[in-house]
Coordinates of C-alpha atoms in Angstrom, one line a residue:
X1 CA 0.5 -43.0 -64.4
X2 CA -2.5 -43.0 -66.7
X3 CA -4.5 -41.3 -64.0
X4 CA -1.9 -38.6 -63.7
X5 CA -2.0 -37.8 -67.5
X6 CA -5.8 -37.7 -67.3
X7 CA -5.7 -35.2 -64.5
X8 CA -3.1 -33.0 -66.4
X9 CA -5.1 -33.2 -69.6
X10 CA -8.3 -32.2 -67.7
X11 CA -6.5 -29.2 -66.1
X12 CA -5.3 -28.1 -69.5
X13 CA -8.8 -28.4 -71.0
X14 CA -10.2 -26.4 -68.0
X15 CA -7.7 -23.6 -68.4
X16 CA -8.4 -23.4 -72.2
X17 CA -12.1 -23.3 -71.5
X18 CA -11.7 -20.6 -68.8
X19 CA -9.6 -18.5 -71.2
X20 CA -12.2 -18.8 -73.9
X21 CA -15.0 -17.8 -71.5
X22 CA -12.9 -14.9 -70.3
X23 CA -12.2 -13.7 -73.9
X24 CA -15.9 -14.1 -74.9
X25 CA -16.9 -12.1 -71.7
X26 CA -14.8 -9.2 -72.7
X27 CA -16.0 -9.3 -76.3
X28 CA -19.6 -9.2 -75.0
X29 CA -18.7 -6.3 -72.7
X30 CA -17.3 -4.4 -75.5
X31 CA -20.3 -5.0 -77.7
X32 CA -22.7 -3.8 -75.0
X33 CA -20.4 -0.8 -74.3
X34 CA -20.4 0.0 -78.0
X35 CA -24.2 -0.3 -78.1
X36 CA -24.5 1.9 -75.1
X37 CA -22.4 4.6 -76.6
X38 CA -24.3 4.6 -79.9
X39 CA -27.7 4.8 -78.2
X40 CA -29.4 8.1 -79.1
X41 CA -31.0 10.2 -76.4
X42 CA -34.7 11.1 -76.7
X43 CA -35.0 14.8 -76.7
X44 CA -38.4 15.5 -75.3
X45 CA -40.2 18.9 -74.9
X46 CA -38.9 20.9 -72.0
X47 CA -35.5 19.2 -72.0
X48 CA -32.4 20.8 -70.4
X49 CA -29.0 20.3 -71.9
X50 CA -26.7 19.3 -69.1
X51 CA -22.9 19.6 -68.7
X52 CA -22.1 17.3 -65.8
X53 CA -19.4 15.3 -64.1
X54 CA -19.8 12.5 -66.7
X55 CA -18.7 14.9 -69.5
X56 CA -15.1 14.5 -70.6
X57 CA -14.1 17.1 -73.2
X58 CA -11.4 16.0 -75.6
X59 CA -9.8 17.8 -78.5
X60 CA -8.9 14.8 -80.6
X61 CA -10.2 11.2 -81.1
X62 CA -6.7 10.1 -80.0
X63 CA -7.3 11.4 -76.5
X64 CA -10.2 9.0 -75.8
X65 CA -9.5 6.5 -73.1
X66 CA -11.6 3.3 -73.8
X67 CA -11.3 -0.4 -74.2
X68 CA -10.0 -3.1 -72.0
X69 CA -8.8 -0.9 -69.2
X70 CA -11.7 1.6 -69.2
X71 CA -14.8 -0.6 -69.3
X72 CA -16.0 0.7 -65.9
X73 CA -15.4 4.3 -66.8
X74 CA -18.8 6.0 -66.8
X75 CA -17.7 9.3 -68.2
X76 CA -18.5 10.0 -71.9
X77 CA -15.8 11.6 -74.0
X78 CA -17.1 14.2 -76.4
X79 CA -15.1 16.2 -78.8
X80 CA -14.9 20.0 -78.5
X81 CA -16.1 20.7 -82.0
X82 CA -19.1 18.4 -81.4
X83 CA -19.8 20.2 -78.1
X84 CA -19.8 23.6 -79.8
X85 CA -22.0 22.4 -82.6
X86 CA -24.4 20.9 -80.0
X87 CA -24.7 24.2 -78.0
X88 CA -25.2 26.1 -81.3
X89 CA -27.9 23.6 -82.4
X90 CA -29.6 23.8 -78.9
X91 CA -30.0 27.5 -79.3
X92 CA -32.7 27.0 -82.0
X93 CA -34.0 23.7 -80.8
X94 CA -37.5 24.2 -79.4
X95 CA -37.2 21.1 -77.3
X96 CA -34.2 22.5 -75.4
X97 CA -35.3 25.2 -72.9
X98 CA -32.0 25.9 -71.2
X99 CA -28.6 24.7 -70.1
X100 CA -27.6 23.4 -66.7
X101 CA -23.9 23.3 -65.7
X102 CA -23.4 20.7 -63.0
X103 CA -19.7 19.9 -63.2
X104 CA -17.7 20.2 -60.0
X105 CA -14.5 19.1 -61.6
X106 CA -14.4 19.8 -65.3
X107 CA -12.3 17.5 -67.6
X108 CA -11.3 20.1 -70.2
X109 CA -8.4 22.3 -71.1
X110 CA -8.1 26.1 -70.8
X111 CA -8.9 26.9 -74.4
X112 CA -11.7 24.3 -74.5
X113 CA -13.4 26.0 -71.6
X114 CA -13.0 29.4 -73.3
X115 CA -14.7 28.0 -76.5
X116 CA -17.5 26.4 -74.6
X117 CA -18.0 29.6 -72.5
X118 CA -18.2 31.7 -75.7
X119 CA -20.7 29.2 -77.2
X120 CA -22.9 29.5 -74.0
X121 CA -22.7 33.3 -74.1
X122 CA -24.0 33.1 -77.7
X123 CA -26.7 30.6 -76.6
X124 CA -28.0 33.1 -74.0
X125 CA -28.9 35.5 -76.8
X126 CA -31.8 33.1 -77.6
X127 CA -33.4 34.1 -74.2
X128 CA -33.2 30.6 -72.9
X129 CA -31.9 30.2 -69.3
X130 CA -28.4 29.0 -68.2
X131 CA -28.1 27.9 -64.6
X132 CA -25.1 26.4 -62.7
X133 CA -24.9 24.3 -59.5
X134 CA -21.8 23.2 -57.6
X135 CA -20.7 21.3 -54.5
X136 CA -16.9 21.2 -54.2
X137 CA -16.1 23.3 -57.3
X138 CA -12.7 23.4 -59.0
X139 CA -11.4 26.7 -60.4
X140 CA -11.8 25.4 -63.9
X141 CA -15.4 24.4 -63.3
X142 CA -16.2 27.7 -61.8
X143 CA -14.7 29.5 -64.8
X144 CA -17.2 27.8 -67.0
X145 CA -20.1 28.0 -64.5
X146 CA -19.7 31.7 -63.9
X147 CA -21.1 32.3 -67.4
X148 CA -24.5 31.2 -66.1
X149 CA -27.4 33.6 -65.4
X150 CA -27.5 32.3 -61.8
X151 CA -24.9 30.3 -59.9
X152 CA -26.2 28.1 -57.0
X153 CA -23.9 26.5 -54.4
X154 CA -24.5 23.7 -51.9
X155 CA -24.9 25.1 -48.3
X156 CA -21.8 23.1 -47.3
X157 CA -20.0 23.5 -50.6
X158 CA -16.9 25.5 -51.7
X159 CA -15.4 27.2 -54.7
X160 CA -11.6 26.7 -55.1
X161 CA -11.0 30.2 -56.6
X162 CA -7.3 30.9 -56.0
X163 CA -5.6 32.3 -59.1
X164 CA -2.7 30.6 -61.0
X165 CA 0.6 29.5 -59.8
X166 CA 3.4 27.1 -61.0
X167 CA 5.9 25.1 -59.1
X168 CA 9.1 24.0 -60.8
X169 CA 11.0 20.9 -59.4
X170 CA 14.8 20.8 -59.7
X171 CA 17.0 17.7 -59.8
X172 CA 20.5 19.1 -60.0
X173 CA 21.5 18.4 -56.4
X174 CA 19.8 14.9 -56.5
X175 CA 21.8 14.1 -59.7
X176 CA 25.0 15.3 -58.1
X177 CA 24.4 13.4 -54.9
X178 CA 23.8 10.1 -56.5
X179 CA 26.5 10.5 -59.3
X180 CA 24.1 10.9 -62.2
X181 CA 25.6 13.1 -65.0
X182 CA 23.4 15.0 -67.4
X183 CA 24.9 16.5 -70.6
X184 CA 22.6 19.3 -71.8
X185 CA 22.8 21.0 -75.2
X186 CA 20.2 23.7 -75.9
X187 CA 19.6 26.8 -78.0
X188 CA 17.6 29.6 -76.4
X189 CA 18.0 31.1 -73.0
X190 CA 14.3 30.7 -72.4
X191 CA 14.4 27.0 -73.3
X192 CA 13.7 26.1 -69.7
X193 CA 12.8 22.4 -70.2
X194 CA 16.4 21.5 -69.2
X195 CA 16.7 23.9 -66.2
X196 CA 15.8 21.3 -63.6
X197 CA 19.0 19.5 -64.5
X198 CA 21.2 22.6 -64.5
X199 CA 20.1 24.8 -61.6
X200 CA 18.5 24.7 -58.2
X201 CA 16.2 27.6 -58.8
X202 CA 14.3 29.4 -61.6
X203 CA 16.4 31.4 -63.9
X204 CA 15.6 35.2 -64.3
X205 CA 14.6 34.5 -67.9
X206 CA 12.3 31.6 -67.0
X207 CA 10.8 33.6 -64.1
X208 CA 10.1 36.5 -66.5
X209 CA 8.3 34.3 -69.1
X210 CA 6.4 32.3 -66.4
X211 CA 5.2 35.5 -64.8
X212 CA 4.2 37.1 -68.1
X213 CA 2.4 34.0 -69.2
X214 CA 0.5 33.3 -66.0
X215 CA -0.5 37.0 -65.7
X216 CA -1.7 37.0 -69.3
X217 CA -3.9 33.9 -68.8
X218 CA -5.2 35.0 -65.4
X219 CA -6.1 38.5 -66.6
X220 CA -8.1 37.0 -69.4
X221 CA -10.0 34.4 -67.3
X222 CA -10.5 36.6 -64.1
X223 CA -11.8 39.5 -66.2
X224 CA -14.4 37.2 -67.8
X225 CA -15.4 35.8 -64.4
X226 CA -15.8 39.2 -62.8
X227 CA -17.8 40.6 -65.7
X228 CA -20.1 37.6 -65.8
X229 CA -20.7 37.8 -62.1
X230 CA -21.1 41.6 -62.1
X231 CA -18.3 42.0 -59.6
X232 CA -16.0 44.9 -59.3
X233 CA -12.5 44.0 -60.4
X234 CA -10.9 45.0 -57.0
X235 CA -13.6 43.1 -55.1
X236 CA -13.1 40.0 -57.2
X237 CA -9.4 40.2 -56.6
X238 CA -10.0 40.5 -52.8
X239 CA -12.2 37.4 -53.0
X240 CA -9.6 35.4 -54.8
X241 CA -6.7 36.5 -52.7
X242 CA -8.6 35.7 -49.5
X243 CA -10.0 32.3 -50.7
X244 CA -13.4 33.5 -49.8
X245 CA -14.9 30.9 -52.1
X246 CA -13.9 28.1 -49.7
X247 CA -16.5 29.4 -47.2
X248 CA -20.1 29.2 -48.6
X249 CA -21.4 32.3 -46.7
X250 CA -18.4 34.4 -47.9
X251 CA -18.8 33.2 -51.4
X252 CA -22.4 34.4 -51.2
X253 CA -21.5 37.7 -49.6
X254 CA -18.9 38.4 -52.3
X255 CA -21.3 37.5 -55.1
X256 CA -19.4 34.3 -56.2
X257 CA -22.7 32.5 -55.9
X258 CA -26.3 33.7 -55.9
X259 CA -27.9 31.3 -53.5
X260 CA -27.1 28.4 -51.2
X261 CA -29.5 25.5 -51.9
X262 CA -29.5 21.7 -52.0
X263 CA -29.3 19.9 -55.3
X264 CA -32.9 18.7 -55.0
X265 CA -34.1 22.3 -54.5
X266 CA -32.1 23.3 -57.6
X267 CA -33.8 20.6 -59.7
X268 CA -37.2 21.7 -58.4
X269 CA -36.5 25.3 -59.3
X270 CA -35.7 24.3 -62.9
X271 CA -39.0 22.3 -62.9
X272 CA -40.8 25.3 -61.7
X273 CA -39.1 27.4 -64.4
X274 CA -40.3 25.0 -67.0
X275 CA -43.8 24.9 -65.4
X276 CA -43.7 21.2 -65.0
X277 CA -46.3 19.4 -62.9
X278 CA -45.0 18.0 -59.5
X279 CA -45.2 14.4 -60.8
X280 CA -43.5 15.2 -64.2
X281 CA -39.9 14.2 -64.6
X282 CA -37.2 16.7 -65.4
X283 CA -35.7 15.6 -68.6
X284 CA -32.0 16.3 -68.6
X285 CA -30.0 15.5 -71.7
X286 CA -26.3 15.1 -71.5
X287 CA -24.0 16.6 -74.2
X288 CA -23.0 13.1 -75.4
X289 CA -26.7 12.1 -75.5
X290 CA -27.8 15.2 -77.4
X291 CA -25.0 14.9 -79.9
X292 CA -26.0 11.2 -80.6
X293 CA -29.5 12.3 -81.2
X294 CA -28.7 13.9 -84.5
X295 CA -25.4 12.2 -85.3
X296 CA -26.9 10.2 -88.2
X297 CA -28.1 13.2 -90.1
X298 CA -27.1 13.2 -93.8
X299 CA -23.6 14.5 -94.4
X300 CA -23.0 13.9 -98.1
X301 CA -21.3 16.3 -100.4
X302 CA -18.2 18.5 -100.2
X303 CA -16.4 18.6 -96.8
X304 CA -13.8 20.4 -94.7
X305 CA -11.6 17.9 -93.0
X306 CA -10.4 18.6 -89.5
X307 CA -7.1 16.8 -88.8
X308 CA -6.5 16.6 -85.1
X309 CA -2.9 16.5 -83.7
X310 CA -2.9 16.1 -79.9
X311 CA -0.1 15.1 -77.6
X312 CA 3.6 14.7 -77.9
X313 CA 5.3 14.3 -81.3
X314 CA 7.1 11.0 -81.9
X315 CA 8.7 9.0 -84.6
X316 CA 7.2 5.8 -85.6
X317 CA 3.6 4.3 -85.6
X318 CA 1.2 4.8 -82.8
X319 CA -2.3 6.1 -82.2
X320 CA -2.6 7.9 -78.9
X321 CA -0.3 10.8 -79.6
X322 CA 1.2 12.3 -82.8
X323 CA 3.3 9.6 -84.6
X324 CA 5.0 10.7 -87.8
X325 CA 4.2 7.5 -89.8
X326 CA 0.5 7.7 -89.0
X327 CA 0.3 11.5 -89.7
X328 CA 2.2 11.2 -93.0
X329 CA -0.4 8.7 -94.1
X330 CA -3.4 10.8 -92.8
X331 CA -2.1 13.9 -94.6
X332 CA -1.5 12.0 -97.9
X333 CA -5.0 10.5 -97.7
X334 CA -6.5 14.0 -97.2
X335 CA -4.4 15.4 -100.1
X336 CA -5.8 12.7 -102.4
X337 CA -9.4 12.7 -101.3
X338 CA -11.3 14.7 -103.9
X339 CA -14.3 15.2 -101.6
X340 CA -12.0 17.1 -99.1
X341 CA -11.9 20.7 -100.4
X342 CA -10.0 22.2 -97.5
X343 CA -8.2 21.1 -94.3
X344 CA -8.1 22.5 -90.8
X345 CA -5.2 21.2 -88.8
X346 CA -6.1 21.4 -85.1
X347 CA -2.9 21.4 -83.0
X348 CA -2.8 20.7 -79.3
X349 CA 0.8 19.7 -78.7
X350 CA 3.8 20.8 -76.5
X351 CA 6.2 19.4 -79.2
X352 CA 8.6 16.4 -79.2
X353 CA 10.9 14.9 -81.7
X354 CA 12.5 17.4 -84.1
X355 CA 12.8 14.7 -86.8
X356 CA 9.1 13.7 -86.6
X357 CA 8.0 17.3 -86.6
X358 CA 10.0 17.9 -89.8
X359 CA 8.4 14.9 -91.6
X360 CA 5.0 16.1 -90.7
X361 CA 5.7 19.7 -91.8
X362 CA 7.0 18.5 -95.2
X363 CA 3.8 16.5 -96.0
X364 CA 1.7 19.5 -94.9
X365 CA 3.6 21.7 -97.3
X366 CA 2.7 19.2 -100.1
X367 CA -1.0 19.2 -99.1
X368 CA -1.1 23.0 -99.1
X369 CA -0.1 23.0 -102.8
X370 CA -3.4 21.2 -103.6
X371 CA -6.0 22.7 -101.2
X372 CA -6.3 25.3 -98.5
X373 CA -4.7 24.5 -95.1
X374 CA -5.8 26.4 -92.1
X375 CA -4.3 25.9 -88.6
X376 CA -6.2 26.1 -85.3
X377 CA -4.3 26.1 -82.0
X378 CA -5.8 24.5 -78.8
X379 CA -4.2 24.6 -75.4
X380 CA -0.6 24.1 -76.7
X381 CA 1.2 25.0 -79.9
X382 CA 4.8 25.1 -78.7
X383 CA 8.1 24.0 -80.0
X384 CA 7.4 21.1 -82.4
X385 CA 3.7 21.9 -82.0
X386 CA 4.4 25.4 -83.5
X387 CA 6.9 24.0 -86.0
X388 CA 4.3 21.8 -87.7
X389 CA 2.0 24.8 -88.2
X390 CA 4.4 26.5 -90.5
X391 CA 2.7 25.3 -93.7
X392 CA -0.5 27.1 -92.9
X393 CA -2.3 29.7 -95.1
X394 CA -3.6 31.2 -91.9
X395 CA -3.1 30.5 -88.2
X396 CA -5.8 30.9 -85.6
X397 CA -4.9 30.9 -81.9
X398 CA -7.0 31.0 -78.7
X399 CA -6.2 33.9 -76.3
X400 CA -4.9 31.4 -73.7
X401 CA -2.9 29.1 -76.0
X402 CA 0.7 28.5 -75.0
X403 CA 2.4 29.4 -78.1
X404 CA 5.9 29.6 -79.6
X405 CA 8.8 28.1 -77.6
X406 CA 11.0 28.4 -80.8
X407 CA 14.0 26.5 -79.5
X408 CA 15.8 23.2 -79.5
X409 CA 17.5 21.0 -76.9
X410 CA 19.1 17.6 -76.2
X411 CA 19.4 15.9 -72.8
X412 CA 21.8 13.0 -72.4
X413 CA 22.1 11.3 -69.0
X414 CA 25.0 9.1 -67.9
X415 CA 25.9 7.3 -64.7
X416 CA 29.7 7.3 -64.5
X417 CA 30.1 8.6 -60.9
X418 CA 27.4 6.3 -59.4
X419 CA 28.9 3.4 -61.3
X420 CA 32.4 4.0 -60.1
X421 CA 31.3 4.5 -56.5
X422 CA 29.8 1.1 -56.6
X423 CA 32.8 -0.6 -58.3
X424 CA 31.5 -0.7 -61.9
X425 CA 33.8 0.3 -64.6
X426 CA 34.0 -0.2 -68.3
X427 CA 36.6 -0.4 -71.1
X428 CA 36.0 0.1 -74.8
X429 CA 37.2 -1.6 -78.0
X430 CA 36.1 0.3 -81.2
X431 CA 36.8 0.4 -84.9
X432 CA 36.6 4.1 -85.4
X433 CA 37.4 7.3 -83.5
X434 CA 33.8 8.0 -82.4
X435 CA 32.2 4.6 -82.5
X436 CA 31.4 5.0 -78.8
X437 CA 30.9 8.8 -78.6
X438 CA 28.2 8.1 -76.0
X439 CA 28.1 5.6 -73.2
X440 CA 25.7 5.3 -70.3
X441 CA 28.8 4.7 -68.0
X442 CA 31.2 7.2 -69.6
X443 CA 29.0 10.0 -70.9
X444 CA 29.5 11.9 -74.1
X445 CA 33.0 12.5 -75.6
X446 CA 34.1 16.1 -76.2
X447 CA 33.8 15.6 -80.0
X448 CA 30.3 14.0 -79.5
X449 CA 29.3 17.1 -77.5
X450 CA 30.6 19.3 -80.3
X451 CA 28.6 17.4 -83.0
X452 CA 25.4 17.3 -81.0
X453 CA 25.7 21.0 -80.4
X454 CA 26.1 21.5 -84.1
X455 CA 23.0 19.3 -84.7
X456 CA 21.0 21.4 -82.2
X457 CA 22.1 24.7 -83.7
X458 CA 21.3 23.4 -87.2
X459 CA 17.9 22.3 -86.2
X460 CA 17.2 25.7 -84.6
X461 CA 18.3 27.5 -87.7
X462 CA 16.0 25.2 -89.7
X463 CA 13.2 25.9 -87.3
X464 CA 13.6 29.7 -87.6
X465 CA 13.9 29.4 -91.4
X466 CA 10.4 27.9 -91.7
X467 CA 9.0 30.4 -89.3
X468 CA 10.4 33.4 -91.2
X469 CA 8.9 32.0 -94.4
X470 CA 5.4 31.6 -92.9
X471 CA 5.4 34.7 -90.7
X472 CA 7.2 36.9 -93.3
X473 CA 9.7 38.2 -90.8
X474 CA 13.5 38.2 -90.8
X475 CA 15.7 35.7 -89.0
X476 CA 16.7 38.4 -86.5
X477 CA 13.1 39.3 -85.8
X478 CA 12.1 35.6 -85.1
X479 CA 15.3 34.9 -83.2
X480 CA 14.5 37.9 -80.9
X481 CA 11.1 36.5 -79.9
X482 CA 12.3 32.9 -80.1
X483 CA 15.0 31.6 -77.9
X484 CA 12.6 29.0 -76.5
X485 CA 10.2 31.6 -75.0
X486 CA 6.6 30.6 -74.6
X487 CA 3.9 33.3 -75.2
X488 CA 0.2 33.4 -74.6
X489 CA -2.0 33.5 -77.7
X490 CA -2.8 37.2 -77.1
X491 CA 0.9 38.2 -77.2
X492 CA 1.6 35.8 -80.0
X493 CA -0.9 37.8 -82.1
X494 CA 0.8 41.0 -81.1
X495 CA 4.3 39.9 -82.1
X496 CA 3.1 38.2 -85.3
X497 CA 3.5 34.5 -84.5
X498 CA -0.2 33.9 -85.3
X499 CA -2.7 35.7 -87.7
X500 CA -5.9 35.8 -85.7
X501 CA -7.4 35.1 -82.3
X502 CA -10.2 32.7 -83.0
X503 CA -11.8 29.4 -82.3
X504 CA -11.8 26.1 -84.2
X505 CA -15.1 27.1 -85.7
X506 CA -13.6 30.3 -86.9
X507 CA -10.8 28.3 -88.7
X508 CA -13.4 26.0 -90.3
X509 CA -15.4 28.9 -91.6
X510 CA -12.3 30.6 -93.1
X511 CA -11.1 27.3 -94.7
X512 CA -14.5 26.8 -96.3
X513 CA -14.5 30.4 -97.5
X514 CA -11.0 30.0 -98.9
X515 CA -12.1 26.9 -100.8
X516 CA -15.1 28.7 -102.2
X517 CA -17.6 26.4 -100.4
X518 CA -21.2 27.6 -99.9
X519 CA -22.4 24.3 -98.6
X520 CA -20.3 21.8 -96.7
X521 CA -19.9 19.6 -93.7
X522 CA -17.0 18.7 -91.5
X523 CA -15.3 15.3 -91.1
X524 CA -12.9 14.5 -88.3
X525 CA -9.5 12.7 -88.7
X526 CA -8.1 10.4 -87.4
X527 CA -11.2 8.3 -87.0
X528 CA -12.2 7.1 -83.6
X529 CA -11.2 3.5 -82.8
X530 CA -14.0 1.1 -82.4
X531 CA -14.2 -0.8 -79.1
X532 CA -13.0 -3.9 -80.9
X533 CA -10.0 -2.1 -82.3
X534 CA -9.1 -0.6 -78.9
X535 CA -9.5 -4.1 -77.3
X536 CA -7.0 -5.8 -79.6
X537 CA -4.7 -2.8 -79.3
X538 CA -4.8 -3.2 -75.5
X539 CA -3.6 -6.8 -75.8
X540 CA -0.1 -5.5 -76.8
X541 CA 2.2 -6.4 -73.9
X542 CA 3.9 -3.0 -73.7
X543 CA 0.7 -1.1 -73.9
X544 CA -0.8 -3.3 -71.1
X545 CA 2.2 -2.5 -68.9
X546 CA 2.0 1.2 -69.7
X547 CA -1.7 1.5 -69.0
X548 CA -1.4 -0.4 -65.7
X549 CA 1.4 2.0 -64.6
X550 CA -0.4 5.1 -65.8
X551 CA -3.5 4.0 -63.9
X552 CA -1.5 3.5 -60.7
X553 CA 0.7 6.6 -60.7
X554 CA -1.4 9.0 -62.8
X555 CA -1.0 10.5 -66.3
X556 CA 1.3 13.4 -65.2
X557 CA 3.7 11.2 -63.2
X558 CA 3.7 8.7 -66.0
X559 CA 4.8 11.3 -68.5
X560 CA 7.7 12.2 -66.2
X561 CA 8.7 8.5 -65.9
X562 CA 8.5 8.1 -69.7
X563 CA 10.9 11.0 -70.2
X564 CA 13.4 9.3 -67.8
X565 CA 13.1 5.7 -69.1
X566 CA 12.3 5.8 -72.8
X567 CA 15.6 5.5 -74.7
X568 CA 14.1 6.8 -77.9
X569 CA 13.0 10.0 -76.2
X570 CA 16.4 10.6 -74.7
X571 CA 18.4 10.1 -77.8
X572 CA 16.6 12.6 -80.0
X573 CA 17.1 16.3 -80.6
X574 CA 13.9 17.7 -79.1
X575 CA 11.5 20.6 -79.8
X576 CA 9.5 20.5 -76.7
X577 CA 7.8 22.9 -74.3
X578 CA 9.1 22.7 -70.7
X579 CA 5.8 22.6 -68.8
X580 CA 2.0 22.5 -68.9
X581 CA -0.4 25.0 -67.3
X582 CA -3.9 24.1 -66.2
X583 CA -6.6 26.0 -64.5
X584 CA -7.2 23.5 -61.7

C-alpha cells in the first residue's frame, strides 16, 4: 500500500512539473515572439520596400490575431494608417529606391487596397520605380499590383480577374422541412438580412440594391485597373469576361502583364535597376520592418487620437470586436485626456446590437461637446456601424464603403414542429399574462410579436431621428433612402449620407485643422495587446473553444455558426448589414 501511494505521489509531481514546463515554454515563446516583432529593420542604401504574402493589413488593433493560437503564424499584421505613413515616408527616404509588390493573395479590405493604391500613385511622383510580380494572383492582389509601372507574371502563373458576384443562400425550405419556425420582424423592404428565412429567392428590392452596389464598386475598381494598365475599357471588359488572365499567354496578349519571367529573374532585374554588383544582396524591407525602423521617433506634444471600431457591435465587455462597455470607457478616456485635441473615429462595422450602438452614440455625443469629432468609414459603415457615426462634425467615406442600411430587424427561432414530430411537448405555468411570451418550443405569442414589432419600429424611428439631426434632412427624406438599403460610398455622398469622399488621412488632417493644430502626432486606440495579455486572454475556456472552432471551419463559417447559436445575438433588436462584399 505504501508503494502504491508513493507511485501516485510521484505521478502527481510529474504532472505538475510537466504543466510547469509547458507553461514556461509558452511564456518563453511569447517573449521571443514579442522580441521578434519589436526588432527594427536595417534600412540600407538601395533598399526596396516590399509588400508580400507575409503582409496582413488590418484596420484596427482589435483585428490582430496573435497569442497562444497564432505562435506559428509568420504573417505580420500592420495597421492601414501605418502603411500609408510608411509609403509616404518612403517617398522622400533616400535609402528606399522603389516598391515591389509581391502579394499573390492580399489580406486587406476593398477600401484598404484603395488607400494603399492611392498612396503608391502618390509615391510614383517621386520618380522612384514601382514593380509587381505574381504567381497565382487573386483579383484583390491584382487590383493593387496593377498600379505598378510594370507587372511581371510567372510563365506558369495566372491572374484571377473575373469581376464581382454575390451568392445568397436561403434556408426557408430547410427550416420548413425540419420543423424550425422563425419569427421575423423588420423595418425596411431592403433589410435583406432576414430574407434567407422568408424566401427561396432574392427579392426584387434586394436584387436591385445588390446589382447597384456591385456595379458601383466594380466600375470604380475596373476603371482604375484599366487606366493603370493603359488598356481600352472595352478590351479590359473582354479580358475579364473571358477569364483571359487565367492563361499566361493571353494575359500577356491583353496587356494584363508586361512580361512572363521567373521570380529569380525578377529579382535580378531589380538588382540591375539599382546597379548592384552580382555578389551584392538585394535588400528588401517589409512594410512591418520599415515601420519598426522609425517607430521609436519622438511623438510628444498635442495629438489627434484615432479610435478604431472594427467588427460587430455587441453589448458587454470584450476586445476583438466593438463591445459597448469597452468603447464607453475608451470614449470617456479620450474626452478627459487634455493632450488629445481632436478625435477621428474610424468605423469598419456592419452593425449589430441596437442597444450597444445607442450607448456608444451617446458617449460620442458627449465627447463632441468638448473636442472635434471626425468620422472615417472603412469597408463597412452600415446599420449600427452607420448609427454610431451620427455624432460626427464631418463624415468621410471611401468610394467603395458599404454605407447606410438604415433599418432594424429581429429574428426569433423556435422549434415547435420538430419537437412535436419527435414526441416533445411542453406545458406552461406562469404568474403573469406574458411571463412566457417566448419559448423555444412554442415560439412567440401574438402579443409578444406585437410588442417586439413596436420595439423594432421605435428603434427605427430613433435611428432615423439621429440621422436627420446629423445629415440635416427631414424624416421623409431619410426614410426614402433608408429602409435597410445599402449604398456605395459614391452614392452615399450623392444622397447626403456622408460629407466627403476621402481617406483616413484626410479625416485626420481635417480634425487637426478643426482643432487649430499646426503641429501634432496621431495616437491609436484601443492599444494593441501585448503577447502576455493575449496569452492570458486565450486561457479563457470559451475563448479557447471559439478559437479552435474558428481555426477548423474558417472565420466566415464561424460567424454564421455564432449567429445561430449565440442566444444573446438572437434575443436583441439588431441594426446589422445582411452581407459582406470582398474583392477575392
